[in-house]
XYZ file of C-alpha atoms in Angstrom:
715
model
C -21.559 13.554 62.901
C -18.244 12.062 64.209
C -18.244 11.116 67.761
C -15.565 9.672 69.845
C -15.588 5.882 70.114
C -17.470 5.364 66.872
C -16.177 2.797 64.316
C -15.984 3.922 60.678
C -15.517 1.397 57.891
C -15.830 -1.434 60.260
C -12.181 -1.113 61.245
C -11.362 2.739 62.340
C -12.004 3.513 65.741
C -12.298 7.276 66.481
C -10.120 8.215 69.588
C -9.709 11.788 69.897
C -9.816 15.092 67.777
C -6.185 16.268 67.199
C -6.810 19.103 64.795
C -9.143 21.252 62.591
C -8.770 23.066 59.350
C -11.002 25.028 56.830
C -12.245 22.232 55.042
C -11.839 19.205 57.363
C -11.342 17.860 60.987
C -8.595 15.535 61.980
C -8.926 12.863 64.221
C -6.694 10.170 65.994
C -7.806 6.679 65.157
C -6.910 3.047 65.655
C -6.861 0.700 62.645
C -8.248 -2.510 64.141
C -7.407 -4.457 60.921
C -3.735 -3.584 60.894
C -3.492 -2.728 64.745
C -1.961 0.578 64.286
C -2.670 4.268 65.002
C -3.696 6.543 62.074
C -4.820 10.095 61.384
C -8.333 10.516 59.788
C -9.132 13.493 57.982
C -12.996 13.929 57.790
C -14.499 16.517 55.412
C -16.791 19.063 57.126
C -20.478 18.746 56.476
C -20.852 21.772 54.370
C -18.532 20.444 51.901
C -19.682 16.825 51.978
C -22.867 18.225 50.699
C -21.129 19.588 47.604
C -21.217 16.725 45.007
C -18.742 18.648 42.708
C -16.413 19.069 45.470
C -16.643 15.576 46.669
C -16.038 14.086 43.436
C -12.860 16.017 42.784
C -11.686 15.546 46.251
C -12.112 11.636 46.021
C -10.138 11.512 42.666
C -7.566 13.603 44.097
C -7.169 11.907 47.414
C -6.969 8.373 45.578
C -4.203 9.829 43.485
C -2.321 11.013 46.525
C -2.988 7.524 48.186
C -0.712 6.140 45.445
C 2.389 8.200 46.768
C 4.847 6.302 49.059
C 7.793 8.341 50.086
C 9.705 8.859 53.492
C 9.170 12.729 53.031
C 5.427 12.424 52.276
C 2.639 11.975 54.980
C 1.414 8.689 53.269
C -2.432 8.280 52.604
C -3.576 4.724 53.455
C -7.160 4.735 52.623
C -10.102 6.766 51.199
C -13.729 6.165 51.942
C -17.302 7.236 52.687
C -19.889 6.219 55.099
C -23.221 7.544 55.731
C -22.432 10.822 54.181
C -18.801 10.910 56.054
C -16.014 11.280 53.752
C -12.656 10.562 55.047
C -9.058 10.055 54.286
C -6.953 7.592 56.354
C -3.274 9.056 56.617
C 0.066 8.178 58.209
C -0.159 9.508 61.989
C 2.997 11.800 62.485
C 3.838 12.838 66.179
C 5.441 16.173 65.788
C 4.809 19.988 65.108
C 4.438 21.895 61.840
C 7.246 23.918 60.511
C 5.326 27.021 61.035
C 5.290 26.346 64.905
C 8.954 25.323 64.562
C 9.967 28.645 63.113
C 7.932 30.352 65.628
C 9.672 28.754 68.474
C 13.147 29.340 67.068
C 12.473 32.879 65.591
C 14.553 31.675 62.412
C 16.630 28.739 61.428
C 20.389 28.527 60.756
C 21.030 28.186 56.953
C 22.122 24.628 57.250
C 19.025 23.539 59.053
C 16.803 25.548 56.712
C 18.652 23.851 53.669
C 18.456 20.539 55.205
C 14.538 20.671 55.807
C 14.332 22.129 52.286
C 16.075 19.213 50.733
C 13.740 16.711 52.528
C 10.695 18.835 51.342
C 11.943 18.887 47.812
C 12.329 15.124 47.888
C 8.822 14.575 48.804
C 7.647 17.121 46.273
C 9.695 15.518 43.692
C 8.120 12.224 44.424
C 4.622 13.743 43.719
C 5.815 15.459 40.544
C 6.932 12.282 39.225
C 3.406 10.915 39.726
C 2.158 14.018 38.110
C 0.632 15.322 41.274
C 1.003 19.086 41.976
C 0.561 20.082 45.592
C -0.611 23.594 44.879
C -0.584 24.801 48.693
C 3.107 24.293 49.777
C 3.550 26.457 53.171
C 5.144 25.701 56.565
C 1.716 24.700 57.964
C 1.666 21.778 55.601
C 5.162 20.541 56.454
C 5.556 18.397 59.721
C 8.557 17.894 61.628
C 8.299 14.506 63.487
C 9.772 14.065 67.008
C 12.680 12.090 65.363
C 13.574 15.019 63.178
C 11.780 13.523 59.927
C 10.533 16.109 57.707
C 7.056 15.179 55.899
C 4.839 17.074 53.594
C 1.157 16.522 54.037
C -2.180 17.604 52.257
C -1.236 16.373 48.686
C -4.178 16.658 46.155
C -6.521 18.697 48.571
C -5.749 22.106 46.994
C -6.713 21.048 43.513
C -9.964 19.576 44.694
C -11.078 22.880 46.238
C -13.151 25.184 44.482
C -13.296 28.845 44.521
C -16.121 28.566 47.246
C -13.733 26.738 49.428
C -10.174 28.444 48.823
C -11.505 31.517 50.084
C -12.426 30.235 53.408
C -8.633 29.529 53.937
C -6.899 31.851 51.466
C -5.422 34.179 54.126
C -3.124 31.390 55.310
C -1.967 30.344 51.866
C -1.694 33.682 49.870
C 1.589 34.600 51.443
C 2.969 31.763 49.738
C 1.158 31.551 46.386
C 2.797 31.997 43.080
C 2.095 34.915 40.856
C 0.274 32.629 38.135
C -1.998 31.258 41.045
C -2.891 34.678 42.162
C -3.754 35.652 38.671
C -6.097 32.607 38.501
C -4.136 31.140 35.642
C -2.546 27.752 34.993
C -0.275 26.503 37.610
C 2.302 23.438 37.457
C 5.308 22.018 39.247
C 6.998 25.350 39.031
C 4.263 26.706 41.212
C 5.220 24.483 43.895
C 8.925 25.398 43.557
C 7.814 29.367 44.070
C 6.005 28.331 47.210
C 8.923 26.255 48.557
C 11.102 29.380 47.719
C 8.708 31.549 49.938
C 8.825 28.697 52.688
C 12.599 28.932 52.491
C 12.601 32.761 52.894
C 10.670 32.448 55.945
C 12.705 29.799 57.600
C 15.848 31.860 56.882
C 14.410 35.179 58.045
C 11.490 34.389 60.530
C 9.150 36.362 58.056
C 7.385 36.190 54.913
C 8.510 38.617 52.079
C 5.262 40.158 51.198
C 2.452 41.135 53.769
C -0.613 43.305 53.578
C -3.983 44.149 55.004
C -6.109 42.110 52.532
C -5.439 38.937 50.516
C -5.801 40.967 47.357
C -2.968 43.493 48.485
C -0.632 40.448 49.211
C -1.433 38.801 46.071
C -0.769 41.894 43.942
C 2.720 42.231 45.757
C 3.442 38.583 44.519
C 2.732 39.772 41.127
C 4.045 43.275 40.880
C 6.726 43.873 43.628
C 10.346 42.972 43.443
C 11.310 39.855 45.837
C 13.469 41.116 48.608
C 16.641 39.235 49.229
C 16.610 37.135 52.404
C 20.188 38.662 53.127
C 18.617 42.073 53.556
C 17.275 40.642 56.887
C 19.915 38.236 57.935
C 23.289 39.186 56.545
C 25.041 35.920 57.307
C 23.005 34.121 54.692
C 25.614 32.680 52.287
C 25.362 33.868 48.717
C 24.517 30.520 47.314
C 21.525 30.107 49.489
C 20.308 33.651 48.570
C 20.605 33.003 45.114
C 18.635 29.627 45.302
C 15.802 31.396 47.173
C 15.528 34.315 44.660
C 15.669 31.914 41.725
C 12.819 29.831 43.140
C 10.801 33.091 43.711
C 11.225 34.614 40.151
C 7.985 35.979 38.981
C 8.096 34.122 35.568
C 7.954 30.354 35.743
C 10.535 30.058 33.056
C 13.101 32.018 35.243
C 12.817 29.496 38.227
C 14.057 26.044 38.642
C 12.251 23.944 35.739
C 12.276 20.918 37.966
C 12.830 20.014 41.513
C 15.950 17.793 40.888
C 17.793 20.829 39.792
C 16.844 22.392 43.000
C 17.892 19.639 45.190
C 21.270 19.512 43.252
C 21.851 23.148 44.129
C 20.607 22.886 47.762
C 23.111 19.932 48.242
C 25.869 22.012 46.733
C 25.229 24.985 48.991
C 25.873 22.740 51.997
C 29.205 21.790 50.650
C 30.266 25.200 49.072
C 27.824 27.964 50.588
C 29.848 30.823 49.231
C 30.412 29.696 45.647
C 28.556 31.241 42.829
C 27.293 28.138 40.985
C 23.474 29.054 40.820
C 22.586 29.500 37.059
C 19.804 32.066 36.415
C 17.575 31.552 33.562
C 16.773 34.218 31.130
C 14.628 32.982 28.440
C 13.853 36.575 27.275
C 17.408 36.862 25.994
C 17.230 33.902 23.732
C 15.512 35.883 20.979
C 14.139 39.159 19.845
C 10.427 40.207 19.720
C 8.423 37.344 18.478
C 5.030 37.623 16.532
C 2.450 35.094 17.423
C 1.120 33.096 14.387
C -2.592 33.322 13.624
C -3.121 29.648 14.351
C -1.386 30.004 17.848
C -3.602 33.018 18.478
C -6.758 31.066 17.813
C -5.295 28.075 20.109
C -4.766 30.708 22.933
C -8.115 31.923 22.526
C -9.595 28.436 22.762
C -7.448 27.781 25.822
C -8.752 31.028 27.396
C -12.308 29.900 26.991
C -11.548 26.648 28.473
C -10.067 28.323 31.289
C -13.314 30.534 31.706
C -15.424 27.357 31.554
C -13.315 25.799 34.278
C -13.830 28.814 36.622
C -14.580 26.669 39.637
C -10.905 25.752 39.737
C -9.616 29.149 40.441
C -9.817 31.340 43.481
C -12.223 34.263 43.959
C -8.992 36.172 44.262
C -8.566 36.035 40.492
C -11.567 38.212 39.697
C -10.493 40.807 42.152
C -6.953 40.920 40.770
C -8.125 41.206 37.320
C -10.493 44.168 38.326
C -7.437 45.580 39.791
C -5.466 45.346 36.607
C -8.391 46.772 34.428
C -8.088 49.940 36.568
C -4.236 50.113 36.319
C -3.359 48.637 32.974
C -2.839 52.002 31.168
C -0.282 53.061 33.772
C 1.797 49.989 33.863
C 5.147 49.709 31.799
C 4.563 46.884 29.359
C 8.202 46.822 28.420
C 9.159 45.001 31.817
C 11.084 41.876 30.871
C 9.325 40.103 33.955
C 5.764 40.840 32.692
C 3.668 37.830 32.110
C 2.107 38.773 29.023
C 5.161 38.600 26.747
C 4.707 37.109 23.173
C 4.577 33.473 23.118
C 5.582 30.963 20.445
C 4.997 27.279 20.936
C 7.696 26.046 18.568
C 10.080 28.152 20.208
C 9.015 27.150 23.711
C 9.450 23.549 23.026
C 12.845 24.232 21.600
C 13.754 26.168 24.872
C 12.349 23.388 26.980
C 14.750 20.684 25.360
C 17.605 22.912 25.480
C 16.898 23.696 29.092
C 16.616 19.969 29.793
C 19.904 19.080 28.081
C 21.835 21.970 29.874
C 20.164 20.764 33.184
C 21.481 17.038 32.638
C 25.052 18.680 31.922
C 24.985 20.723 34.995
C 23.641 17.890 37.361
C 26.542 15.554 36.081
C 29.018 18.170 36.845
C 27.453 18.801 40.269
C 27.471 15.202 40.965
C 31.218 14.570 39.982
C 32.008 17.378 42.322
C 30.056 15.953 44.961
C 31.988 12.540 44.590
C 35.286 14.381 44.990
C 34.347 16.551 47.839
C 32.691 13.898 49.975
C 35.088 11.196 49.025
C 32.319 8.871 47.581
C 32.092 6.468 44.895
C 35.809 5.424 45.049
C 34.794 1.744 45.436
C 31.496 1.980 43.840
C 31.169 2.813 40.184
C 27.385 2.164 40.045
C 26.543 5.791 40.275
C 27.838 9.293 41.248
C 28.306 10.671 44.566
C 26.719 7.640 46.264
C 23.544 9.006 45.223
C 22.591 5.754 43.433
C 19.811 3.277 43.484
C 20.676 -0.004 44.869
C 20.731 -3.257 42.846
C 17.851 -4.751 44.864
C 15.897 -1.811 46.115
C 13.745 -2.372 49.208
C 10.026 -2.961 48.399
C 7.640 -0.883 50.100
C 4.810 -3.331 50.269
C 2.581 -1.301 47.581
C 4.470 -2.278 44.479
C 6.731 0.697 44.611
C 10.442 0.770 45.676
C 12.372 2.671 48.102
C 15.595 4.447 46.944
C 18.813 3.030 48.514
C 21.960 4.997 48.588
C 25.616 3.842 50.062
C 26.294 5.109 53.592
C 29.043 7.824 53.346
C 32.221 7.584 55.486
C 31.637 10.148 58.335
C 34.265 8.754 60.754
C 36.629 11.719 61.855
C 34.235 14.477 61.086
C 32.599 16.712 63.671
C 29.169 15.757 64.677
C 27.661 18.802 62.861
C 29.387 18.046 59.540
C 28.464 14.413 59.760
C 24.851 15.240 60.321
C 24.922 17.862 57.554
C 26.343 15.279 54.992
C 23.777 12.498 56.097
C 20.930 15.186 55.868
C 21.956 16.193 52.301
C 21.654 12.444 51.343
C 18.405 12.140 52.769
C 19.245 10.307 56.147
C 18.048 11.083 59.733
C 20.765 10.923 62.428
C 21.290 11.150 66.159
C 24.392 11.386 68.138
C 25.430 9.425 71.376
C 28.731 9.894 73.097
C 31.442 8.127 74.702
C 34.862 8.645 76.197
C 38.023 8.364 74.008
C 41.600 9.215 74.361
C 42.244 8.866 70.557
C 39.607 11.241 69.036
C 38.912 14.952 69.834
C 35.929 16.138 71.498
C 32.981 16.149 69.135
C 34.499 13.992 66.529
C 32.664 11.009 65.101
C 34.116 7.693 66.280
C 31.942 5.281 64.392
C 28.389 5.017 62.959
C 25.967 2.019 63.208
C 25.927 1.535 59.479
C 29.211 0.628 57.844
C 30.541 2.991 55.138
C 29.509 1.927 51.768
C 26.527 -0.127 52.955
C 23.481 0.755 50.913
C 20.539 1.733 52.932
C 17.071 3.151 52.315
C 16.843 6.974 52.115
C 15.146 8.167 55.300
C 16.994 5.689 57.597
C 18.086 6.730 60.985
C 21.883 6.581 61.460
C 23.199 6.703 65.116
C 26.742 8.273 65.499
C 28.855 7.711 68.286
C 31.210 10.744 69.009
C 33.919 11.465 71.258
C 33.643 13.435 74.691
C 37.282 13.285 75.088
C 39.091 11.084 77.725
C 36.828 12.539 80.660
C 33.316 13.436 79.247
C 30.679 15.268 81.439
C 28.117 13.047 82.911
C 24.500 14.403 81.993
C 22.689 14.825 85.338
C 18.884 13.979 85.612
C 16.784 16.926 85.577
C 13.279 15.511 84.947
C 10.789 16.669 87.253
C 12.604 19.936 87.949
C 11.401 23.240 86.820
C 12.727 24.539 83.466
C 14.595 27.309 84.967
C 16.416 24.817 87.652
C 17.210 22.373 84.913
C 18.625 24.887 82.616
C 20.875 26.383 85.475
C 22.013 22.810 86.339
C 23.078 21.932 82.780
C 24.422 25.420 81.622
C 26.746 25.284 85.011
C 28.150 22.111 83.349
C 28.692 23.881 80.144
C 25.887 22.297 78.096
C 23.586 24.222 75.710
C 19.917 23.944 76.673
C 17.296 23.628 73.984
C 13.438 23.826 75.023
C 10.391 21.922 73.585
C 6.942 22.028 75.077
C 4.182 19.502 75.183
C 0.812 19.164 77.014
C 0.707 16.900 79.895
C -2.278 15.561 81.957
C -0.098 14.397 84.910
C 2.781 16.902 85.072
C 2.257 20.554 85.938
C 3.149 23.362 83.536
C 6.811 24.389 83.638
C 8.163 20.976 84.887
C 10.574 19.003 82.642
C 8.933 15.854 81.230
C 11.842 14.352 79.575
C 15.495 14.949 78.534
C 17.526 13.997 75.441
C 20.183 12.557 75.739
C 19.140 10.802 78.964
C 20.605 11.142 82.348
C 23.950 9.339 83.228
C 25.058 9.552 79.424
C 28.306 11.511 78.840
C 28.519 14.505 76.594
C 31.298 17.175 75.832
C 31.085 20.584 77.113
C 28.831 22.599 74.523
C 26.651 19.834 73.562
C 23.059 20.466 73.179
C 20.582 19.046 75.586
C 16.766 18.986 74.783
C 14.387 19.471 77.237
C 10.795 18.782 76.885
C 8.763 21.091 79.307
C 5.075 20.481 80.265
C 2.435 23.116 79.231
C 0.177 21.454 81.937
C -3.465 20.041 81.010
C -4.723 21.543 77.789
C -8.393 22.482 78.817
C -10.940 24.869 77.693
C -13.389 26.856 79.759
C -16.980 26.056 78.937
C -18.941 29.117 77.593
C -22.373 30.308 78.890
C -24.632 29.582 76.059
C -28.126 30.012 77.561
C -29.913 33.012 76.180
C -27.810 32.861 72.871
C -29.423 31.934 69.371
C -28.718 28.543 68.231
C -26.341 29.840 65.554
C -24.523 32.132 67.932
C -23.995 29.368 70.472
C -22.664 27.041 68.015
C -20.250 29.574 66.671
C -19.093 30.159 70.132
C -18.461 26.602 70.897
C -16.507 26.481 67.587
C -14.423 29.452 68.538
C -13.510 27.763 71.736
C -12.387 24.430 69.975
C -15.285 22.634 71.192
C -18.095 20.758 69.323
C -21.887 20.139 69.401
C -22.853 16.608 69.958
C -26.564 17.003 69.427
C -29.266 19.754 69.506
C -32.580 18.948 71.422
C -35.551 21.174 70.262
C -38.297 21.472 72.683
C -41.116 24.016 73.683
C -40.099 26.396 76.356
C -42.280 29.251 77.593
C -39.495 31.099 79.085
C -37.394 31.469 75.955
C -38.137 32.509 72.461
C -37.921 30.265 69.630
C -34.336 29.405 68.430
C -32.750 30.625 71.865
C -30.659 27.961 73.819
C -32.314 27.394 77.228
C -29.999 24.561 78.499
C -26.586 23.066 78.040
C -24.872 19.782 79.257
C -21.915 21.482 80.952
C -21.820 24.230 83.537
C -20.392 27.394 82.659
C -16.717 27.940 83.128
C -16.127 24.278 84.009
C -12.563 23.174 82.460
C -13.045 20.787 79.647
C -10.717 19.093 76.816
C -10.625 20.707 73.419
C -12.981 19.081 71.079
C -15.566 18.249 73.915
C -18.933 17.581 72.471
C -21.712 19.701 74.023
C -25.359 18.920 74.201
C -27.670 22.011 73.915
C -31.333 22.559 74.203
C -33.042 25.130 71.983
C -36.573 26.554 72.429
C -39.351 26.018 70.070
C -41.086 28.879 71.793
C -44.251 28.344 74.054
C -46.166 25.210 73.531
C -49.354 26.013 71.680
C -52.481 26.434 73.737
C -50.443 24.972 76.724
C -51.467 26.117 80.256
C -48.655 28.031 82.022
C -46.405 25.838 83.630
C -44.934 26.380 87.090
C -42.472 24.511 89.118
C -41.673 23.617 92.801
C -38.380 23.102 94.521
C -38.616 20.530 97.363
C -35.048 19.452 97.871
C -32.780 18.091 100.746
C -29.113 19.127 100.335
C -26.839 16.604 101.692
C -23.209 17.170 102.732
C -20.358 16.892 100.277
C -19.888 13.067 100.036
C -16.285 11.305 100.241
C -16.455 10.965 96.389
C -17.100 14.700 95.922
C -14.048 15.602 98.413
C -12.302 13.098 100.700
C -10.932 16.070 102.709
C -14.463 17.410 103.843
C -15.053 17.056 107.479
C -18.534 17.410 109.281
C -19.096 20.718 111.142
C -17.115 22.723 108.557
C -18.823 25.934 107.660
C -20.271 25.610 104.071
C -21.752 28.381 102.007
C -24.670 27.034 99.915
C -26.223 28.834 97.039
C -29.020 27.666 94.833
C -29.108 29.589 91.515
C -31.968 29.073 88.915
C -31.405 28.420 85.191
C -32.408 31.939 84.510
C -29.529 33.268 86.679
C -31.623 34.135 89.732
C -30.216 33.369 93.271
C -33.079 31.461 94.870
C -31.642 30.633 98.149
C -28.212 31.233 100.014
C -26.967 30.369 103.329
C -24.061 29.265 105.444
C -24.545 25.954 107.130
C -22.623 23.420 109.553
C -25.043 20.634 109.571
C -26.756 18.709 107.074
C -29.190 18.040 105.506
C -30.558 21.454 104.631
C -34.234 21.616 103.305
C -35.382 23.968 100.676
C -38.877 24.480 99.606
C -40.133 26.984 96.824
C -43.126 27.082 94.690
C -44.519 28.993 91.731
C -41.119 29.117 90.059
C -40.913 29.654 86.201
C -37.818 27.605 85.569
C -37.397 23.711 85.480
C -34.088 23.767 87.445
C -30.857 25.297 88.781
C -27.450 24.693 90.026
C -26.387 24.192 93.796
C -22.917 25.598 94.569
C -21.192 24.399 97.922
C -18.073 26.412 98.933
C -15.949 25.770 102.029
C -12.506 25.727 103.337
C -10.439 22.887 104.387
C -7.264 22.552 106.490
C -4.408 20.645 104.972
C -2.029 19.550 107.854
C 1.720 20.086 107.386
C 3.904 17.109 106.826
C 6.033 16.284 110.110
C 9.761 16.124 110.027
C 12.753 15.390 112.338
C 15.351 17.759 113.223
C 18.605 15.690 112.523
C 20.435 17.456 115.227
C 17.958 17.183 118.192
C 15.826 14.307 116.958
C 12.806 16.493 117.593
C 9.719 16.081 115.526
C 8.795 19.318 113.662
C 5.338 20.128 112.514
C 4.963 22.793 110.159
C 1.621 24.985 110.202
C -1.256 23.890 108.322
C -2.508 25.295 105.129
C -5.894 26.162 103.833
C -7.600 25.644 100.634
C -11.077 26.712 99.361
C -13.008 23.934 97.648
C -16.187 24.194 95.523
C -18.754 21.426 94.681
C -21.685 21.908 92.014
C -24.716 19.832 91.835
C -27.557 20.038 89.026
C -31.193 20.200 90.521
C -34.165 19.545 88.458
C -37.575 20.998 89.825
C -40.938 19.299 89.721
C -43.858 20.671 87.828
C -46.578 21.782 90.076
């Protein structure tokens, strides 16, 4: 069992729990060997005991560890120690795309396309290494604090068997492709379908298909026509609409045949959003009805038998969908052009694939040449088209692979928004700073920290310096203000305020923790100022477990985001076997998520044991300075002693201490003392500036509570 502070693999120190999923828990750890922070994904115990799953999980994780790309959460290490199977990954500080969409309701088409381009680049790197994700969804896409988009959980989906997928299928079925829902073969085009659904959600703030059950949603993916995102958001450009619909075709042959084609169209949509350049594939129109040769029929039967033998690779959803189809197949129109069961000829399929590839190459060349002309790139650089070329000496990554380098485009004279879109389309990150200028208009880029034409790695951060005009507006400091106050201050100056949230152990909820750009910088009216607002301390109330069964108690802790550190089994005459009779934290106390709790479970009465009774002979002292420095002697204190079975044994209000308590013949072994009292907080004196008179405001009162654990003695 994982504990905070433990060392794994003689190098990884577990620091804190930062997430949990259906199959694993994620911890922040420190790699002492390389002196860096990492994320450790640890398989849950129930999956660690499944040797078939562990074997596949290890193979897939090792394959994913070979990926190195700026848009992938890189895997550093895979290992096992004392039955603990873990993956060590890059630690990315940020939020998931799912939460980002929820915060913004929906994204602009430019932002959605820019994110989709970065996601596609990560998926393309995986596909080039023959790794299919199989679980592309906003929950598996992370946006870091510096705006970098990264795809995570490569290889995990394939390792999952039918017994593991169903535990998390409700979260993924909204994005699953028709062939995955049927339980059939899935390939790179399945990832493209899931990415199309993700783009739909970014653009509209909702998923295209919903239902009460996973089967109902899966059947909609298979049967129902894909709605257009423009039905929900009319301002979506026609090219972006066509890209989403092409990604989400029912038949894989009608989708983009590879991610490179998709990236080319996405980049084109940023430059020419309203042009009709998306080519729709229609393989069914390439020939008439085709008969399947007997040899191919036998091959399909053998492949079907192989699929049935490989049943653990499919979801349980498959059998439910097939059962549905057995009931309705007589009512279906088998002449639907999108039906998956059309006649199949392997020879024709190979010819179609070759023609599609050749056509795709021609289209890509045309698109790249158009990009060169539109962006003004490549005039002095004939090594590639559109600036999207590999450097003569690519930068090594340290693991034997190389990082793609591309020339820096000329963005001087463009607006900040256009410059950022241009850089995002080429895979760069960007940030803007401002300075006064009487030469450039407000919001126009004056210079970049990378000279035009310089080849830099994809994913690099480019800083743009933009004009605020001859007299920019100085950004005031708003840290430590409430969000409402800060927003009012900034909006009064003409700025647009964007809100982000984060937990803080030191700053109260609703108070601004940081601002970007920082105070004293100058920016034009209308510029966006991002304020990070505290959500306060992230704590959980401890549930009352005593009297629950062991199983119910553990489930209750898990539901609250807490964990079980250890379970003690002891004889207890007051509680039946398998019932919790003690816990290491008092009920309703505030603790951090992931806190490990010790519980005591009864083994029932001790065999042939004499009845055990307890006595309570204690002396209760006043609250100490360590417990409350504001307590003063003679304050009235309400004192209550409650036994572990919930009975109030003794209660009084006292002004002097110690207080003596004596009880005998008790049936429980301990209890809790609760002391409640009111303290007076004096007001802070101030001086009247006119009269120099000292003004002392009235004092305020505050109720304080202190609890102490008491163990009784056996009689």
